Coordinates of C-alpha atoms and ligand atoms in Angstrom, one line a residue:
X1106 CA 66.1 37.0 55.6
X1107 CA 69.7 37.9 55.3
X1108 CA 72.7 35.7 54.9
X1109 CA 76.2 36.4 56.3
X1110 CA 79.3 34.4 55.3
X1111 CA 82.7 34.4 56.9
X1112 CA 85.6 32.8 55.1
X1113 CA 88.0 32.7 58.0
X1114 CA 91.4 31.0 58.5
X1115 CA 90.0 27.7 59.6
X1116 CA 86.5 27.6 58.3
X1117 CA 83.7 29.0 56.1
X1118 CA 80.6 29.8 58.1
X1119 CA 77.2 31.0 57.4
X1120 CA 74.5 32.6 59.5
X1121 CA 71.0 33.7 58.6
X1122 CA 69.1 36.4 60.4
X1123 CA 65.4 37.4 60.3
X1124 CA 65.2 41.1 61.3
X1125 CA 61.4 40.8 61.6
X1126 CA 61.5 38.4 64.5
X1127 CA 65.0 39.5 65.7
X1128 CA 66.1 35.8 65.5
X1129 CA 69.1 34.0 64.2
X1130 CA 67.4 31.3 62.2
X1131 CA 70.3 29.3 60.9
X1132 CA 74.0 28.6 61.3
X1133 CA 76.3 26.3 59.3
X1134 CA 79.9 25.9 58.9
X1135 CA 82.5 24.0 56.8
X1136 CA 85.8 23.3 58.5
X1137 CA 88.7 23.4 56.0
X1138 CA 90.8 20.9 57.9
X1139 CA 88.2 18.3 58.7
X1140 CA 85.7 18.7 55.8
X1141 CA 88.2 19.2 53.0
X1142 CA 91.2 17.0 54.1
X1143 CA 92.4 16.6 50.5
X1144 CA 94.0 20.1 50.8
X1145 CA 96.2 18.9 53.6
X1146 CA 95.6 22.0 55.6
X1147 CA 94.5 21.0 59.1
X1148 CA 94.5 24.6 60.4
X1149 CA 93.4 26.1 57.0
X1150 CA 96.9 26.8 55.6
X1151 CA 99.7 24.7 54.0
X1152 CA 102.1 23.8 56.9
X1153 CA 105.8 24.0 56.6
X1154 CA 106.2 26.9 54.2
X1155 CA 109.9 28.1 53.9
X1156 CA 111.2 31.4 55.3
X1157 CA 108.1 32.5 57.1
X1158 CA 105.8 31.8 54.1
X1159 CA 102.3 30.9 55.0
X1160 CA 100.0 30.1 52.0
X1161 CA 96.6 28.5 51.5
X1162 CA 95.1 26.7 48.5
X1163 CA 92.4 29.0 47.1
X1164 CA 90.8 26.0 45.5
X1165 CA 89.9 24.9 49.1
X1166 CA 88.1 28.3 49.7
X1167 CA 86.2 27.8 46.4
X1168 CA 85.2 24.2 47.1
X1169 CA 84.0 25.2 50.6
X1170 CA 81.4 27.5 49.0
X1171 CA 79.7 24.7 47.1
X1172 CA 79.9 22.5 50.2
X1173 CA 78.4 25.2 52.5
X1174 CA 75.6 26.0 50.1
X1175 CA 74.7 22.4 49.6
X1176 CA 74.4 22.0 53.4
X1177 CA 72.4 25.2 53.7
X1178 CA 70.0 24.2 50.9
X1179 CA 69.4 20.8 52.6
X1180 CA 68.3 22.5 55.8
X1181 CA 66.7 25.8 54.8
X1182 CA 64.9 27.5 52.0
X1183 CA 67.4 29.8 50.5
X1184 CA 64.7 31.4 48.3
X1185 CA 63.8 33.6 51.3
X1186 CA 67.2 35.3 51.4
X1187 CA 66.9 39.0 50.3
X1188 CA 70.6 39.8 50.4
X1189 CA 74.0 38.2 51.3
X1190 CA 77.3 39.8 52.4
X1191 CA 80.7 38.2 53.1
X1192 CA 83.4 38.6 55.6
X1193 CA 86.9 37.2 55.1
X1194 CA 90.2 36.7 56.9
X1195 CA 92.1 39.9 56.1
X1196 CA 95.2 40.5 53.9
X1197 CA 95.1 37.2 52.0
X1198 CA 95.2 37.6 48.3
X1199 CA 93.9 35.6 45.2
X1200 CA 95.6 36.1 41.8
X1201 CA 93.5 35.5 38.6
X1202 CA 94.1 35.7 34.9
X1203 CA 91.9 37.4 32.3
X1204 CA 89.6 34.4 31.9
X1205 CA 88.2 34.9 35.5
X1206 CA 85.6 37.5 34.6
X1207 CA 84.3 35.3 31.7
X1208 CA 84.3 32.2 33.8
X1209 CA 82.3 34.0 36.5
X1210 CA 79.8 35.3 34.1
X1211 CA 79.3 31.9 32.5
X1212 CA 79.1 29.6 35.6
X1213 CA 77.2 26.4 34.8
X1214 CA 75.2 24.9 37.6
X1215 CA 75.8 21.5 36.1
X1216 CA 79.4 21.5 37.2
X1217 CA 81.3 22.6 40.4
X1218 CA 82.8 26.0 41.2
X1219 CA 86.2 24.6 41.7
X1220 CA 86.3 22.9 38.3
X1221 CA 85.2 26.0 36.5
X1222 CA 87.2 28.6 38.3
X1223 CA 90.5 26.9 39.3
X1224 CA 91.9 27.3 35.7
X1225 CA 91.8 31.1 36.2
X1226 CA 94.3 31.1 39.1
X1227 CA 97.5 32.8 37.9
X1228 CA 99.2 31.9 41.2
X1229 CA 98.6 28.4 42.6
X1230 CA 98.6 29.4 46.3
X1231 CA 97.5 32.5 48.2
X1232 CA 99.7 34.1 50.9
X1233 CA 97.6 34.6 54.1
X1234 CA 97.8 37.0 57.1
X1235 CA 100.2 34.6 59.0
X1236 CA 102.9 35.0 56.3
X1237 CA 106.0 36.9 57.5
X1238 CA 108.2 36.4 54.5
X1239 CA 108.1 40.0 53.0
X1240 CA 110.5 41.9 55.3
X1241 CA 112.6 43.0 52.3
X1242 CA 109.6 44.1 50.3
X1243 CA 108.2 46.2 53.2
X1244 CA 111.6 48.0 53.4
X1245 CA 111.7 48.6 49.6
X1246 CA 108.1 50.0 49.6
X1247 CA 108.9 52.3 52.6
X1248 CA 112.1 53.5 51.1
X1249 CA 110.4 54.3 47.8
X1250 CA 107.7 56.5 49.2
X1251 CA 109.8 58.2 51.9
X1252 CA 109.9 55.9 54.9
X1253 CA 107.6 54.1 57.2
X1254 CA 106.0 57.2 58.7
X1255 CA 104.9 58.3 55.2
X1256 CA 103.4 54.8 54.4
X1257 CA 101.5 55.0 57.7
X1258 CA 100.4 58.6 57.1
X1259 CA 98.9 57.5 53.8
X1260 CA 97.7 54.0 54.5
X1261 CA 97.1 54.0 58.3
X1262 CA 99.9 51.3 58.9
X1263 CA 103.6 51.1 58.3
X1264 CA 104.6 48.6 55.6
X1265 CA 103.7 45.3 57.3
X1266 CA 104.8 41.7 56.2
X1267 CA 101.2 40.3 56.1
X1268 CA 99.6 43.2 54.3
X1269 CA 98.6 42.6 50.7
X1270 CA 100.9 45.2 49.0
X1271 CA 104.2 43.8 50.3
X1272 CA 102.9 40.3 49.4
X1273 CA 102.0 41.4 45.8
X1274 CA 105.5 42.8 45.5
X1275 CA 107.1 39.6 46.5
X1276 CA 105.0 37.7 43.9
X1277 CA 106.0 40.2 41.3
X1278 CA 109.7 39.8 42.3
X1279 CA 109.6 36.0 42.4
X1280 CA 107.6 35.3 39.3
X1281 CA 107.3 38.4 37.0
X1282 CA 105.7 36.3 34.3
X1283 CA 102.9 35.0 36.4
X1284 CA 102.4 38.5 37.8
X1285 CA 102.1 39.9 34.3
X1286 CA 99.5 37.2 33.4
X1287 CA 97.5 38.3 36.5
X1288 CA 94.5 40.4 35.4
X1289 CA 92.9 40.9 38.8
X1290 CA 94.0 40.5 42.4
X1291 CA 91.3 40.0 45.1
X1292 CA 91.4 39.9 48.8
X1293 CA 89.8 36.7 50.3
X1294 CA 86.6 38.6 51.2
X1295 CA 86.2 40.2 47.7
X1296 CA 87.1 37.0 46.0
X1297 CA 84.2 35.0 47.8
X1298 CA 81.9 38.0 47.1
X1299 CA 82.9 38.0 43.4
X1300 CA 82.0 34.3 43.1
X1301 CA 78.6 35.0 44.7
X1302 CA 78.0 38.0 42.4
X1303 CA 79.2 36.2 39.3
X1304 CA 81.4 39.2 38.5
X1305 CA 84.4 41.0 39.9
X1306 CA 83.2 43.2 42.8
X1307 CA 85.0 46.2 44.4
X1308 CA 87.1 46.0 47.6
X1309 CA 85.5 47.9 50.5
X1310 CA 87.4 50.5 52.7
X1311 CA 87.4 48.1 55.7
X1312 CA 89.4 45.3 54.2
X1313 CA 91.1 47.6 51.6
X1314 CA 92.9 49.4 54.4
X1315 CA 94.8 46.2 55.2
X1316 CA 96.8 46.3 52.0
X1317 CA 99.2 49.3 52.4
X1318 CA 97.7 50.5 49.2
X1319 CA 94.6 52.5 50.1
X1320 CA 95.0 56.2 50.9
X1321 CA 92.8 56.8 53.9
X1322 CA 92.2 60.5 53.2
X1323 CA 91.0 60.0 49.6
X1324 CA 89.7 56.4 50.1
X1325 CA 91.2 55.6 46.7
X1326 CA 94.2 53.5 45.7
X1327 CA 97.4 55.7 46.4
X1328 CA 99.2 56.0 43.2
X1329 CA 102.7 56.3 44.9
X1330 CA 102.1 53.2 47.0
X1331 CA 100.9 51.4 43.8
X1332 CA 104.1 52.4 42.0
X1333 CA 106.3 51.4 44.9
X1334 CA 104.6 48.0 45.1
X1335 CA 104.6 46.5 41.5
X1336 CA 104.3 47.8 38.0
X1337 CA 100.8 48.2 36.5
X1338 CA 99.2 47.2 39.8
X1339 CA 96.4 49.9 39.5
X1340 CA 95.0 48.0 36.5
X1341 CA 94.9 44.7 38.4
X1342 CA 93.0 45.9 41.5
X1343 CA 89.2 46.1 41.6
X1344 CA 87.8 49.6 42.4
X1345 CA 87.3 50.6 46.1
X1346 CA 83.9 51.5 47.5
X1347 CA 82.1 51.9 50.8
X1348 CA 81.2 48.6 52.5
X1349 CA 77.5 49.2 52.3
X1350 CA 77.5 49.3 48.5
X1351 CA 75.2 46.7 46.6
X1352 CA 77.4 45.0 44.2
X1353 CA 74.6 43.4 42.2
X1354 CA 72.4 40.3 42.2
X1355 CA 73.4 36.7 43.1
X1356 CA 74.9 34.7 40.2
X1357 CA 72.4 32.4 38.3
X1358 CA 74.7 29.5 39.4
X1359 CA 73.4 29.8 43.0
X1360 CA 69.9 30.5 42.0
X1361 CA 69.5 27.4 39.9
X1362 CA 71.8 25.1 42.0
X1363 CA 70.8 26.0 45.5
X1364 CA 67.4 27.8 45.1
X1365 CA 68.4 31.4 45.9
X1366 CA 66.1 34.0 44.5
X1367 CA 67.5 35.6 41.4
X1368 CA 66.7 39.0 43.0
X1369 CA 68.9 38.2 46.1
X1370 CA 71.4 41.1 46.3
X1371 CA 75.1 40.7 47.0
X1372 CA 76.5 43.5 49.2
X1373 CA 80.3 44.3 49.1
X1374 CA 82.4 42.1 51.4
X1375 CA 84.6 43.3 54.2
X1376 CA 87.4 41.9 56.5
X1377 CA 86.6 39.7 59.4
X1378 CA 87.6 42.3 61.9
X1379 CA 85.6 45.1 60.5
X1380 CA 82.8 42.7 60.1
X1381 CA 83.0 41.7 63.8
X1382 CA 82.9 45.3 64.7
X1383 CA 79.4 45.4 63.2
X1384 CA 78.5 42.0 64.6
X1385 CA 79.6 42.9 68.1
X1386 CA 77.5 46.1 68.1
X1387 CA 80.6 48.3 68.4
X1388 CA 80.5 50.6 65.4
X1389 CA 80.5 53.6 67.8
X1390 CA 83.6 54.5 69.9
X1391 CA 83.7 53.2 73.5
X1392 CA 83.2 49.5 73.3
X1393 CA 86.4 47.4 72.6
X1394 CA 86.2 44.0 70.9
X1395 CA 88.6 41.2 71.5
X1396 CA 88.4 38.4 68.9
X1397 CA 89.9 35.1 70.0
X1398 CA 90.1 33.3 66.6
X1399 CA 93.1 31.9 65.0
X1400 CA 94.6 35.3 65.6
X1401 CA 93.8 37.3 68.7
X1402 CA 92.7 40.9 67.7
X1403 CA 91.9 44.0 69.7
X1404 CA 89.8 46.7 68.0
X1405 CA 87.3 49.5 68.4
X1406 CA 85.7 52.3 66.4
X1407 CA 87.7 55.5 66.4
X1408 CA 86.4 59.0 66.8
X1409 CA 89.6 60.4 65.1
X1410 CA 92.1 58.3 63.1
X1411 CA 95.2 58.0 65.4
X1412 CA 98.2 55.9 64.2
X1413 CA 100.5 53.8 66.4
X1414 CA 104.0 55.4 66.6
X1415 CA 105.5 52.0 67.3
X1416 CA 104.0 50.7 64.0
X1417 CA 102.0 47.7 65.5
X1418 CA 98.5 49.1 65.3
X1419 CA 96.5 49.8 62.2
X1420 CA 93.6 52.0 61.1
X1421 CA 91.0 50.4 58.9
X1422 CA 87.7 51.6 57.5
X1423 CA 84.7 51.1 59.8
X1424 CA 82.0 49.5 57.7
X1425 CA 79.4 51.8 59.4
X1426 CA 81.5 54.9 58.3
X1427 CA 84.6 56.5 59.8
X1428 CA 87.5 54.5 61.1
X1429 CA 88.5 51.7 63.5
X1430 CA 91.7 50.7 65.2
X1431 CA 93.1 47.2 65.1
X1432 CA 95.9 45.4 66.7
X1433 CA 96.6 41.7 65.8
X1434 CA 98.5 39.1 67.7
X1435 CA 99.6 36.1 65.7
X1436 CA 100.1 33.8 68.7
X1437 CA 96.5 33.4 69.5
X1438 CA 94.5 30.2 69.5
X1439 CA 97.2 28.1 67.8
X1440 CA 99.7 29.0 70.6
X1441 CA 97.0 27.9 73.2
X1442 CA 96.5 24.7 71.2
X1443 CA 100.2 24.0 71.2
X1444 CA 100.6 24.3 74.9
X1445 CA 97.5 22.3 75.4
X1446 CA 98.7 19.5 73.2
X1447 CA 102.4 19.6 74.4
X1448 CA 101.1 19.1 78.0
X1449 CA 98.4 16.6 77.0
X1450 CA 95.7 19.0 78.5
X1451 CA 92.1 19.8 77.5
X1452 CA 90.3 23.2 77.3
X1453 CA 89.1 22.7 80.9
X1454 CA 92.6 23.3 82.1
X1455 CA 92.4 26.7 80.3
X1456 CA 89.0 27.4 81.9
X1457 CA 87.8 28.3 85.4
X1458 CA 88.6 24.8 86.8
X1459 CA 92.2 24.8 85.6
X1460 CA 93.0 28.5 86.4
X1461 CA 91.6 28.1 89.9
X1462 CA 94.7 26.1 90.8
X1463 CA 97.0 29.0 90.5
X1464 CA 96.8 32.6 91.9
X1465 CA 96.3 35.7 89.7
X1466 CA 99.7 37.0 88.9
X1467 CA 101.2 33.5 89.0
X1468 CA 103.5 34.4 91.8
X1469 CA 105.6 36.4 89.4
X1470 CA 106.1 33.6 86.9
X1471 CA 105.8 35.2 83.5
X1472 CA 105.8 33.9 79.9
X1473 CA 106.4 35.7 76.7
X1474 CA 103.6 33.7 74.8
X1475 CA 105.3 33.4 71.4
X1476 CA 105.3 29.8 70.1
X1477 CA 106.2 31.2 66.6
X1478 CA 106.9 34.5 64.9
X1479 CA 104.9 37.4 66.3
X1480 CA 103.4 40.4 64.7
X1481 CA 102.9 42.5 67.9
X1482 CA 105.8 42.9 68.8
X1483 CA 107.3 42.0 65.5
X1484 CA 109.9 39.3 66.1
X1485 CA 110.9 35.9 64.8
X1486 CA 110.4 34.2 68.1
X1487 CA 110.9 30.4 67.9
X1488 CA 109.4 29.5 71.3
X1489 CA 108.1 31.1 74.5
X1490 CA 110.4 32.8 76.9
X1491 CA 109.9 32.1 80.6
X1492 CA 111.3 33.7 83.8
X1493 CA 110.7 30.2 85.4
X1494 CA 111.6 26.7 84.8
X1495 CA 110.0 25.1 81.7
X1496 CA 109.2 21.9 83.6
X1497 CA 106.9 23.9 86.1
X1498 CA 103.5 22.2 86.7
X1499 CA 101.0 22.4 83.8
X1500 CA 98.7 24.8 85.6
X1501 CA 101.5 27.3 86.1
X1502 CA 102.4 27.1 82.4
X1503 CA 98.8 27.6 81.3
X1504 CA 98.3 30.6 83.6
X1505 CA 101.6 32.0 82.4
X1506 CA 100.6 31.6 78.7
X1507 CA 97.2 33.2 79.1
X1508 CA 98.4 36.1 81.4
X1509 CA 101.3 36.7 78.9
X1510 CA 99.0 36.9 75.9
X1511 CA 96.7 39.4 77.6
X1512 CA 99.3 41.5 79.3
X1513 CA 101.0 41.7 75.9
X1514 CA 97.7 42.9 74.5
X1515 CA 97.2 45.5 77.2
X1516 CA 100.8 46.7 76.7
X1517 CA 100.6 47.1 73.0
X1518 CA 97.1 48.8 73.1
X1519 CA 98.3 51.6 75.3
X1520 CA 99.0 53.9 72.2
X1521 CA 95.2 54.2 71.7
X1522 CA 95.3 56.4 74.8
X1523 CA 91.9 55.0 75.9
X1524 CA 91.2 52.5 78.7
X1525 CA 88.4 50.1 77.7
X1526 CA 85.3 50.6 79.7
X1527 CA 83.5 47.6 78.1
X1528 CA 85.0 44.6 76.3
X1529 CA 83.1 42.2 74.1
X1530 CA 84.5 38.9 73.2
X1531 CA 84.0 37.0 70.0
X1532 CA 85.8 34.0 68.2
X1533 CA 86.2 30.3 68.9
X1534 CA 87.7 30.8 72.4
X1535 CA 85.2 33.4 73.6
X1536 CA 82.9 30.9 75.3
X1537 CA 85.8 30.0 77.7
X1538 CA 84.8 31.5 81.1
X1539 CA 88.3 31.3 82.5
X1540 CA 89.8 33.2 79.7
X1541 CA 87.0 35.8 79.8
X1542 CA 87.5 36.3 83.5
X1543 CA 91.3 36.7 83.1
X1544 CA 90.7 39.3 80.4
X1545 CA 88.3 41.3 82.7
X1546 CA 90.9 41.2 85.5
X1547 CA 93.9 42.2 83.4
X1548 CA 92.1 45.1 81.6
X1549 CA 90.0 45.9 84.7
X1550 CA 86.9 46.2 82.5
X1551 CA 83.7 44.2 82.3
X1552 CA 83.6 41.5 79.6
X1553 CA 80.4 40.5 77.7
X1554 CA 79.8 37.6 75.3
X1555 CA 77.0 36.9 72.8
X1556 CA 75.2 33.6 72.3
X1557 CA 76.8 33.6 68.8
X1558 CA 80.6 33.1 68.9
X1559 CA 81.0 34.1 65.3
X1560 CA 80.7 37.8 65.4
X1561 CA 82.2 38.2 61.8
X1562 CA 79.4 36.1 60.2
X1563 CA 76.8 37.9 62.3
X1564 CA 78.3 41.2 61.2
X1565 CA 78.1 40.2 57.6
X1566 CA 74.3 39.2 57.9
X1567 CA 73.7 42.6 59.7
X1568 CA 75.5 44.5 56.9
X1569 CA 73.4 42.7 54.3
X1570 CA 70.2 43.7 56.2
X1571 CA 71.4 47.3 56.7
X1572 CA 72.3 47.7 53.0
X1573 CA 68.8 46.7 52.1
X1574 CA 67.2 49.6 54.2
X1575 CA 67.0 48.0 57.7
X1576 CA 68.0 50.5 60.5
X1577 CA 71.5 49.7 61.9
X1578 CA 70.5 50.8 65.4
X1579 CA 67.5 48.5 65.4
X1580 CA 69.4 45.6 64.0
X1581 CA 72.2 46.2 66.6
X1582 CA 69.5 46.3 69.4
X1583 CA 67.9 43.1 68.1
X1584 CA 71.0 40.9 67.4
X1585 CA 74.0 42.4 69.4
X1586 CA 72.9 41.7 73.0
X1587 CA 75.1 39.9 75.5
X1588 CA 73.8 36.4 76.4
X1589 CA 72.1 36.2 79.8
X1590 CA 74.8 35.6 82.5
X1591 CA 77.6 36.2 80.1
X1592 CA 78.9 39.3 81.7
X1593 CA 82.0 39.0 83.9
X1594 CA 83.1 42.0 86.1
X1595 CA 86.7 42.5 87.0
X1596 CA 88.0 41.9 90.6
X1597 CA 89.1 45.4 91.6
X1598 CA 91.5 43.8 94.1
X1599 CA 93.5 42.4 91.2
X1600 CA 94.2 45.9 89.7
X1601 CA 97.5 46.3 91.6
X1602 CA 98.5 42.6 91.0
X1603 CA 98.2 43.1 87.2
X1604 CA 99.7 46.6 87.3
X1605 CA 102.9 45.0 88.8
X1606 CA 102.7 42.1 86.4
X1607 CA 102.5 44.4 83.5
X1608 CA 105.7 46.1 84.5
X1609 CA 107.4 42.7 85.0
X1610 CA 106.1 41.5 81.6
X1611 CA 107.5 44.7 79.9
X1612 CA 110.8 44.2 81.5
X1613 CA 111.1 40.6 80.4
X1614 CA 110.0 41.5 76.9
X1615 CA 112.5 44.4 76.7
X1616 CA 115.4 42.1 77.8
X1617 CA 114.4 39.3 75.4
X1618 CA 114.0 41.7 72.4
X1619 CA 117.4 43.2 73.1
X1620 CA 119.1 39.7 73.4
X1621 CA 117.6 38.5 70.2
X1622 CA 117.9 41.7 68.0
Ligands
ADP1373 P1 88.9 31.5 62.9 O1 87.8 32.4 62.7 O2 90.2 32.3 62.9 O3 88.9 30.4 61.8 P2 87.6 30.7 65.3 O4 87.1 32.1 65.7 O5 86.5 29.7 64.7 O6 88.8 30.8 64.3 O7 88.3 30.0 66.5 C1 88.8 28.7 66.4 C2 89.7 28.4 67.6 O8 89.0 28.5 68.8 C3 90.3 27.0 67.5 O9 91.6 27.1 67.0 C4 90.4 26.6 69.0 O10 91.7 26.6 69.5 C5 89.7 27.7 69.8 N1 88.8 27.2 70.8 C6 87.6 26.6 70.7 N2 87.0 26.2 71.9 C7 87.8 26.8 72.9 C8 87.9 26.8 74.3 N3 86.9 26.2 75.0 N4 88.8 27.3 74.9 C9 89.8 27.9 74.2 N5 89.9 28.0 72.9 C10 88.9 27.4 72.2
XUL1374 C1 94.2 41.3 61.1 C2 94.7 39.9 60.9 C3 93.9 38.7 61.3 C4 93.1 38.2 60.1 C5 92.6 36.8 60.4 O1 95.1 42.3 60.8 O2 95.7 39.8 60.3 O3 93.0 39.0 62.3 O4 92.1 39.0 59.7 O5 91.5 36.8 61.3

């Protein structure tokens, strides 16, 4: 049996697979907002941060690990797990002092993880991927290495606000003393993996590429980017290594407290998007994945690393080898939730029933779907922009939001130069047939869904099994199959409708960006 964990924005989930029977034998989840309300983070982060700051409390992530394992241990025999791997929300970073390694090595199962590890935090809160506060640091890093093109050439992305390097630089500038006391900086994924392994583990090439620090040619930390980011940074980062590397055995803490076998291996962690690439059976080019989690992301394996001239797209390591593209949209599920709550609606209104009340193309009524700052395109939007009255009926608003989100996705993925021939959906909203149908029509490509909505946790479990000698093609064949009747084909008659809508959307976006810049 193999265990996959996913520490995402809103929850920590677990999934257990049995390659011999080809079955997912167990799923479990801890929701940060509802299960750990004491951290006052209903959507997994601390609300109301100033100047675009979005941080989370890393003690919440630590406490969730004990809670998840205690639930798992109640319902399943964890002694049968051969290996575990983690996936994590990308870019978020955790800062630890020089007591961390000793604390990990000496974990006592008589006490909790949060009690034993919290004193090692050298920064009380962790910036996460939603943070847009590092515009100045991005410019400083780009200037120091010769411009954004150079940062992109080396790291696969221009210097981007949410990426870990600019976030580290901001911490160094704001609190140089705490920065100098920091002995190790982890990503969310490698932090959780380190706790499992009872020692600091390496950062893999999938998640490491989301830092503006990894050189994609050498697959090592880039010394010029390190120097441009913060002094002495090279000494504070774990090593980098391929995703399939075994980091060691599970910490004795988990063996004695939750009954895991002391020979259970810990495989390096990766980011949630690279992990979903594996979980969605998309590690070879051709199949595109859209993840509808807190963020909406659009990604695929790449035959050749191509970078986005406009700077919105990224190149990350593909956990199965080679590279993957990724485009991230900040106004994903939380924007859909906001409109739903503002109008007093339910998810049915965003599904087939609700969408059936309006025609495709919404009779030309278009919304720029940005309820807050956006990453793609990068802008400090403070609310959606409509080319129609904002007291239009709810069904018009819902269609306008959803069409706006996926027209924006289609527009900003054109740099890949490849039209998707198949799209697989994952994430919390992927079970919504209305949204799935709309995506099929806007991209004019068939859409498939899996029975498991958490492609990232499934990807982690598959990676654990693969790293222990199971064949990836066989694992993919066994676990990455679309659910019966989950496929939705596009309506070819709507190709022209959405072609015209795309042009309208682009014009409205162009005008809005010009007005606001
Ligand atoms: P993350 O991995 O980023 O924590 P998930 O992939 O678990 O997020 O997705 C959670 C989101 O899924 C919630 O914010 C919720 O808005 C959305 N969601 C759940 N069910 C539906 C639905 N039927 N239609 C649309 N969105 C949904
Ligand atoms: C990707 C990104 C988000 C996070 C959270 O670049 O910022 O998708 O990984 O899921």
